[in-house]
Short mmCIF file of C-alpha atoms and ligand atoms in Angstrom, two decimals:
data_model
loop_
_atom_site.label_atom_id
_atom_site.label_comp_id
_atom_site.label_asym_id
_atom_site.label_seq_id
_atom_site.Cartn_x
_atom_site.Cartn_y
_atom_site.Cartn_z
CA UNK H 1 -17.14 243.09 -133.27
CA UNK H 2 -20.80 243.52 -132.31
CA UNK H 3 -19.96 246.88 -130.67
CA UNK H 4 -18.24 248.08 -133.86
CA UNK H 5 -21.25 246.96 -135.88
CA UNK H 6 -23.71 248.73 -133.56
CA UNK H 7 -21.76 251.99 -133.71
CA UNK H 8 -21.26 251.86 -137.47
CA UNK H 9 -24.84 250.69 -138.05
CA UNK H 10 -26.28 253.63 -136.10
CA UNK H 11 -23.92 256.13 -137.72
CA UNK H 12 -24.57 254.86 -141.24
CA UNK H 13 -28.32 254.67 -140.55
CA UNK H 14 -28.15 258.33 -139.68
CA UNK H 15 -26.17 258.92 -142.89
CA UNK H 16 -28.91 257.12 -144.86
CA UNK H 17 -31.56 259.47 -143.44
CA UNK H 18 -29.55 262.51 -144.48
CA UNK H 19 -28.62 261.05 -147.87
CA UNK H 20 -32.18 260.15 -148.87
CA UNK H 21 -33.54 263.55 -147.81
CA UNK H 22 -30.77 265.52 -149.54
CA UNK H 23 -30.93 263.42 -152.67
CA UNK H 24 -34.66 264.04 -152.95
CA UNK H 25 -34.17 267.77 -152.33
CA UNK H 26 -31.59 268.06 -155.10
CA UNK H 27 -33.38 265.73 -157.54
CA UNK H 28 -36.71 267.52 -157.15
CA UNK H 29 -35.59 271.07 -157.97
CA UNK H 30 -32.85 272.57 -160.12
CA UNK H 31 -32.51 275.48 -157.71
CA UNK H 32 -31.76 273.11 -154.83
CA UNK H 33 -29.28 271.21 -156.96
CA UNK H 34 -27.02 274.27 -157.05
CA UNK H 35 -27.52 275.05 -153.36
CA UNK H 36 -24.45 273.93 -151.41
CA UNK H 37 -26.42 273.44 -148.18
CA UNK H 38 -28.12 270.37 -149.71
CA UNK H 39 -24.84 268.84 -150.85
CA UNK H 40 -24.30 265.32 -149.52
CA UNK H 41 -20.58 265.94 -149.10
CA UNK H 42 -20.34 269.49 -147.79
CA UNK H 43 -23.79 270.43 -146.42
CA UNK H 44 -24.20 270.64 -142.63
CA UNK H 45 -26.92 268.59 -140.93
CA UNK H 46 -30.19 270.47 -140.56
CA UNK H 47 -33.79 270.06 -139.43
CA UNK H 48 -35.89 268.84 -142.39
CA UNK H 49 -38.62 271.31 -141.44
CA UNK H 50 -37.06 274.62 -140.32
CA UNK H 51 -33.63 273.83 -141.81
CA UNK H 52 -31.90 275.13 -138.67
CA UNK H 53 -28.33 273.79 -138.41
CA UNK H 54 -28.11 270.97 -135.90
CA UNK H 55 -25.59 270.82 -133.08
CA UNK H 56 -23.63 267.62 -132.39
CA UNK H 57 -26.00 266.93 -129.47
CA UNK H 58 -28.94 266.73 -131.89
CA UNK H 59 -27.13 264.23 -134.05
CA UNK H 60 -26.66 261.24 -131.77
CA UNK H 61 -28.53 258.42 -133.52
CA UNK H 62 -31.74 257.29 -131.76
CA UNK H 63 -30.70 258.94 -128.44
CA UNK H 64 -31.25 262.52 -129.67
CA UNK H 65 -34.68 261.63 -131.03
CA UNK H 66 -35.73 260.11 -127.67
CA UNK H 67 -34.27 262.95 -125.58
CA UNK H 68 -36.01 265.55 -127.77
CA UNK H 69 -39.22 263.48 -127.65
CA UNK H 70 -39.33 263.36 -131.44
CA UNK H 71 -39.45 267.15 -131.83
CA UNK H 72 -37.02 269.62 -133.34
CA UNK H 73 -35.22 271.69 -130.66
CA UNK H 74 -35.65 274.86 -132.72
CA UNK H 75 -39.06 274.77 -134.43
CA UNK H 76 -40.70 272.12 -132.20
CA UNK H 77 -42.20 270.36 -135.20
CA UNK H 78 -42.43 266.57 -135.01
CA UNK H 79 -39.55 264.62 -136.48
CA UNK H 80 -40.80 261.41 -138.07
CA UNK H 81 -40.22 258.19 -136.13
CA UNK H 82 -38.86 256.80 -139.40
CA UNK H 83 -35.53 258.53 -138.60
CA UNK H 84 -34.64 256.48 -135.49
CA UNK H 85 -36.31 253.39 -136.97
CA UNK H 86 -34.03 253.48 -140.03
CA UNK H 87 -31.00 253.80 -137.74
CA UNK H 88 -32.15 250.78 -135.74
CA UNK H 89 -33.01 248.79 -138.88
CA UNK H 90 -29.56 249.42 -140.37
CA UNK H 91 -27.93 248.25 -137.15
CA UNK H 92 -30.08 245.11 -136.98
CA UNK H 93 -29.28 244.22 -140.60
CA UNK H 94 -25.55 244.72 -139.95
CA UNK H 95 -25.61 242.37 -136.94
CA UNK H 96 -27.81 239.85 -138.71
CA UNK H 97 -25.39 239.83 -141.66
CA UNK H 98 -22.47 239.23 -139.31
CA UNK H 99 -24.20 236.32 -137.56
CA UNK H 100 -25.30 234.61 -140.79
CA UNK H 101 -22.36 235.59 -143.01
CA UNK H 102 -21.76 232.55 -145.24
CA UNK H 103 -17.97 233.02 -145.61
CA UNK H 104 -15.18 232.68 -143.08
CA UNK H 105 -13.91 235.94 -141.66
CA UNK H 106 -10.48 235.73 -143.22
CA UNK H 107 -9.08 236.99 -146.49
CA UNK H 108 -11.77 237.50 -149.04
CA UNK H 109 -14.58 236.76 -146.56
CA UNK H 110 -13.74 240.03 -144.75
CA UNK H 111 -13.40 242.01 -147.98
CA UNK H 112 -16.78 240.74 -149.19
CA UNK H 113 -18.34 241.50 -145.82
CA UNK H 114 -17.14 245.12 -145.79
CA UNK H 115 -18.35 245.59 -149.36
CA UNK H 116 -21.66 244.01 -148.36
CA UNK H 117 -22.13 246.50 -145.49
CA UNK H 118 -21.58 249.41 -147.89
CA UNK H 119 -23.93 247.79 -150.40
CA UNK H 120 -26.52 247.47 -147.62
CA UNK H 121 -26.30 251.21 -146.94
CA UNK H 122 -27.04 251.82 -150.63
CA UNK H 123 -29.79 249.17 -150.70
CA UNK H 124 -31.59 250.63 -147.67
CA UNK H 125 -31.35 254.17 -149.09
CA UNK H 126 -32.65 252.96 -152.42
CA UNK H 127 -35.55 251.06 -150.84
CA UNK H 128 -36.62 254.06 -148.75
CA UNK H 129 -36.40 256.35 -151.78
CA UNK H 130 -38.45 253.92 -153.87
CA UNK H 131 -41.10 253.53 -151.13
CA UNK H 132 -41.42 257.30 -150.65
CA UNK H 133 -41.16 258.59 -154.20
CA UNK H 134 -41.52 255.52 -156.46
CA UNK H 135 -38.27 256.04 -158.31
CA UNK H 136 -34.80 254.61 -158.00
CA UNK H 137 -32.19 257.37 -158.16
CA UNK H 138 -29.34 256.80 -160.62
CA UNK H 139 -26.85 258.30 -158.17
CA UNK H 140 -27.35 255.41 -155.74
CA UNK H 141 -27.25 252.87 -158.58
CA UNK H 142 -23.90 254.22 -159.82
CA UNK H 143 -22.47 253.94 -156.32
CA UNK H 144 -23.74 250.34 -156.00
CA UNK H 145 -22.42 249.38 -159.45
CA UNK H 146 -18.98 250.72 -158.49
CA UNK H 147 -18.91 248.61 -155.32
CA UNK H 148 -19.97 245.47 -157.19
CA UNK H 149 -17.32 246.04 -159.88
CA UNK H 150 -14.68 246.46 -157.16
CA UNK H 151 -15.71 243.10 -155.68
CA UNK H 152 -15.60 241.42 -159.10
CA UNK H 153 -12.14 242.88 -159.84
CA UNK H 154 -10.79 241.86 -156.43
CA UNK H 155 -12.06 238.31 -156.93
CA UNK H 156 -10.79 238.11 -160.48
CA UNK H 157 -7.33 239.53 -159.81
CA UNK H 158 -6.48 238.27 -156.31
CA UNK H 159 -8.60 235.15 -155.86
CA UNK H 160 -8.35 233.50 -159.25
CA UNK H 161 -11.97 234.12 -160.10
CA UNK H 162 -11.26 232.92 -163.62
CA UNK H 163 -13.30 233.27 -166.77
CA UNK H 164 -16.02 231.01 -165.45
CA UNK H 165 -16.61 233.46 -162.60
CA UNK H 166 -16.79 236.43 -164.97
CA UNK H 167 -19.17 234.54 -167.21
CA UNK H 168 -21.47 233.90 -164.22
CA UNK H 169 -21.47 237.61 -163.47
CA UNK H 170 -22.38 238.47 -167.02
CA UNK H 171 -25.14 235.83 -167.22
CA UNK H 172 -26.52 237.03 -163.84
CA UNK H 173 -26.50 240.59 -165.19
CA UNK H 174 -28.31 239.55 -168.38
CA UNK H 175 -30.97 237.48 -166.58
CA UNK H 176 -31.55 240.03 -163.78
CA UNK H 177 -31.82 242.94 -166.19
CA UNK H 178 -33.12 241.07 -169.25
CA UNK H 179 -36.36 239.69 -167.80
CA UNK H 180 -37.32 243.10 -166.45
CA UNK H 181 -36.25 244.77 -169.67
CA UNK H 182 -38.65 242.54 -171.63
CA UNK H 183 -41.48 243.28 -169.15
CA UNK H 184 -40.65 246.97 -169.39
CA UNK H 185 -40.76 246.94 -173.20
CA UNK H 186 -43.92 244.79 -173.38
CA UNK H 187 -45.85 247.11 -171.05
CA UNK H 188 -44.22 250.39 -172.17
CA UNK H 189 -43.04 250.89 -168.60
CA UNK H 190 -46.44 250.26 -166.95
CA UNK H 191 -45.69 246.98 -165.12
CA UNK H 192 -42.18 247.78 -164.15
CA UNK H 193 -40.08 250.94 -163.99
CA UNK H 194 -36.82 251.65 -165.79
CA UNK H 195 -35.09 251.81 -162.39
CA UNK H 196 -36.14 248.21 -161.69
CA UNK H 197 -34.48 247.07 -164.93
CA UNK H 198 -31.19 248.66 -163.85
CA UNK H 199 -31.53 247.36 -160.30
CA UNK H 200 -32.30 243.82 -161.54
CA UNK H 201 -29.19 243.90 -163.73
CA UNK H 202 -27.06 245.21 -160.85
CA UNK H 203 -28.28 242.53 -158.42
CA UNK H 204 -27.86 239.78 -161.03
CA UNK H 205 -24.29 240.95 -161.57
CA UNK H 206 -23.60 240.96 -157.84
CA UNK H 207 -25.19 237.56 -157.16
CA UNK H 208 -22.89 236.21 -159.88
CA UNK H 209 -24.91 233.09 -160.69
CA UNK H 210 -27.71 232.33 -163.17
CA UNK H 211 -29.52 230.25 -160.50
CA UNK H 212 -29.45 233.13 -158.03
CA UNK H 213 -30.57 235.61 -160.68
CA UNK H 214 -33.63 233.44 -161.42
CA UNK H 215 -34.33 232.96 -157.69
CA UNK H 216 -33.97 236.72 -157.20
CA UNK H 217 -36.82 237.42 -159.59
CA UNK H 218 -38.84 234.48 -158.29
CA UNK H 219 -38.61 235.57 -154.62
CA UNK H 220 -39.22 239.23 -155.45
CA UNK H 221 -42.37 238.30 -157.39
CA UNK H 222 -43.67 236.20 -154.49
CA UNK H 223 -42.96 238.96 -151.98
CA UNK H 224 -44.53 241.55 -154.29
CA UNK H 225 -47.67 239.42 -154.63
CA UNK H 226 -47.89 238.76 -150.89
CA UNK H 227 -47.78 242.50 -150.38
CA UNK H 228 -50.14 243.62 -153.14
CA UNK H 229 -52.83 240.91 -153.21
CA UNK H 230 -54.26 241.83 -149.76
CA UNK H 231 -54.26 245.50 -150.84
CA UNK H 232 -56.17 244.61 -154.02
CA UNK H 233 -58.69 242.43 -152.16
CA UNK H 234 -59.41 245.05 -149.52
CA UNK H 235 -59.68 247.74 -152.17
CA UNK H 236 -56.76 249.76 -150.74
CA UNK H 237 -55.07 249.52 -154.12
CA UNK H 238 -56.33 249.15 -157.67
CA UNK H 239 -54.61 247.53 -160.64
CA UNK H 240 -53.35 250.97 -161.55
CA UNK H 241 -51.74 251.69 -158.17
CA UNK H 242 -47.97 251.95 -158.47
CA UNK H 243 -46.19 249.65 -156.07
CA UNK H 244 -42.45 250.09 -155.45
CA UNK H 245 -40.69 246.94 -156.58
CA UNK H 246 -37.13 247.83 -155.53
CA UNK H 247 -37.60 246.87 -151.85
CA UNK H 248 -38.73 243.34 -152.81
CA UNK H 249 -35.66 242.86 -155.00
CA UNK H 250 -33.47 244.03 -152.16
CA UNK H 251 -35.09 241.77 -149.56
CA UNK H 252 -34.62 238.84 -151.97
CA UNK H 253 -30.94 239.72 -152.41
CA UNK H 254 -30.52 239.84 -148.64
CA UNK H 255 -32.06 236.36 -148.33
CA UNK H 256 -29.96 234.96 -151.19
CA UNK H 257 -26.64 236.35 -149.97
CA UNK H 258 -27.09 235.06 -146.43
CA UNK H 259 -29.06 231.85 -147.02
CA UNK H 260 -28.58 231.13 -150.74
CA UNK H 261 -26.40 228.06 -150.21
CA UNK H 262 -28.98 226.54 -147.82
CA UNK H 263 -31.77 227.22 -150.30
CA UNK H 264 -29.70 225.68 -153.08
CA UNK H 265 -28.93 222.47 -151.17
CA UNK H 266 -32.60 222.18 -150.16
CA UNK H 267 -33.56 222.50 -153.83
CA UNK H 268 -31.08 219.79 -154.83
CA UNK H 269 -32.52 217.52 -152.15
CA UNK H 270 -35.96 218.01 -153.65
CA UNK H 271 -34.58 217.30 -157.11
CA UNK H 272 -35.04 220.88 -158.29
CA UNK H 273 -32.09 221.77 -160.51
CA UNK H 274 -31.91 225.21 -161.99
ZN1 ZN C 1 -36.83 272.43 -136.96
#
């Protein structure tokens, strides 16, 4: 199982690199949008700098980067270390998810796990995009929403999710999206971006629990503060600096999916009921 996860993690990490780059190319110019070579589905892999087509030997995750010493074979320009790092990160998150998966690996546990791995691919892409360009692309959100709706339908139809389950999804959606929507409206989009509202709603829907939706926002705010306060103190950022919020929401979701039940029982022990 670990071998399968390593291979798929590296391959999908490599896919994430290509996806994020192509998505940005096509989103940033109308001319590129029509250009088939940037298509995610049909375009061939190419060097981000000279755009030379890459041979299969250049496309082995991590290995190619090391063998080529981080340079393109054709134009000799440096290829960012972020490429192999993203491949490694994806693999580590896959293995970590497998080790700490809260369900049994039978029946719906496996279905949820496979959906989770595909969600992770979208989450990582989205986080990188948000860090680099401070927006959350709708194309990735649509893909993530589809996966979450598949999971909800599977649970509802085959595992007797029931109305209570659906209601939890809807309340999660309303809390996750609603709090950010209010912040967005109050600040006319200065404190939080429109993409964060949609992402909050999506994650609330997926977490399928009002408690988790509240914890999602709570953890993301703590992580966001831990990240930005040192930057403010050292003067590396001002109050006007835009800080991507998507990655914090995604890290919080990762924590809640894998360790949510532990956190919940700890809270009950301490008499904290939400
Ligand atoms: Zn090149």
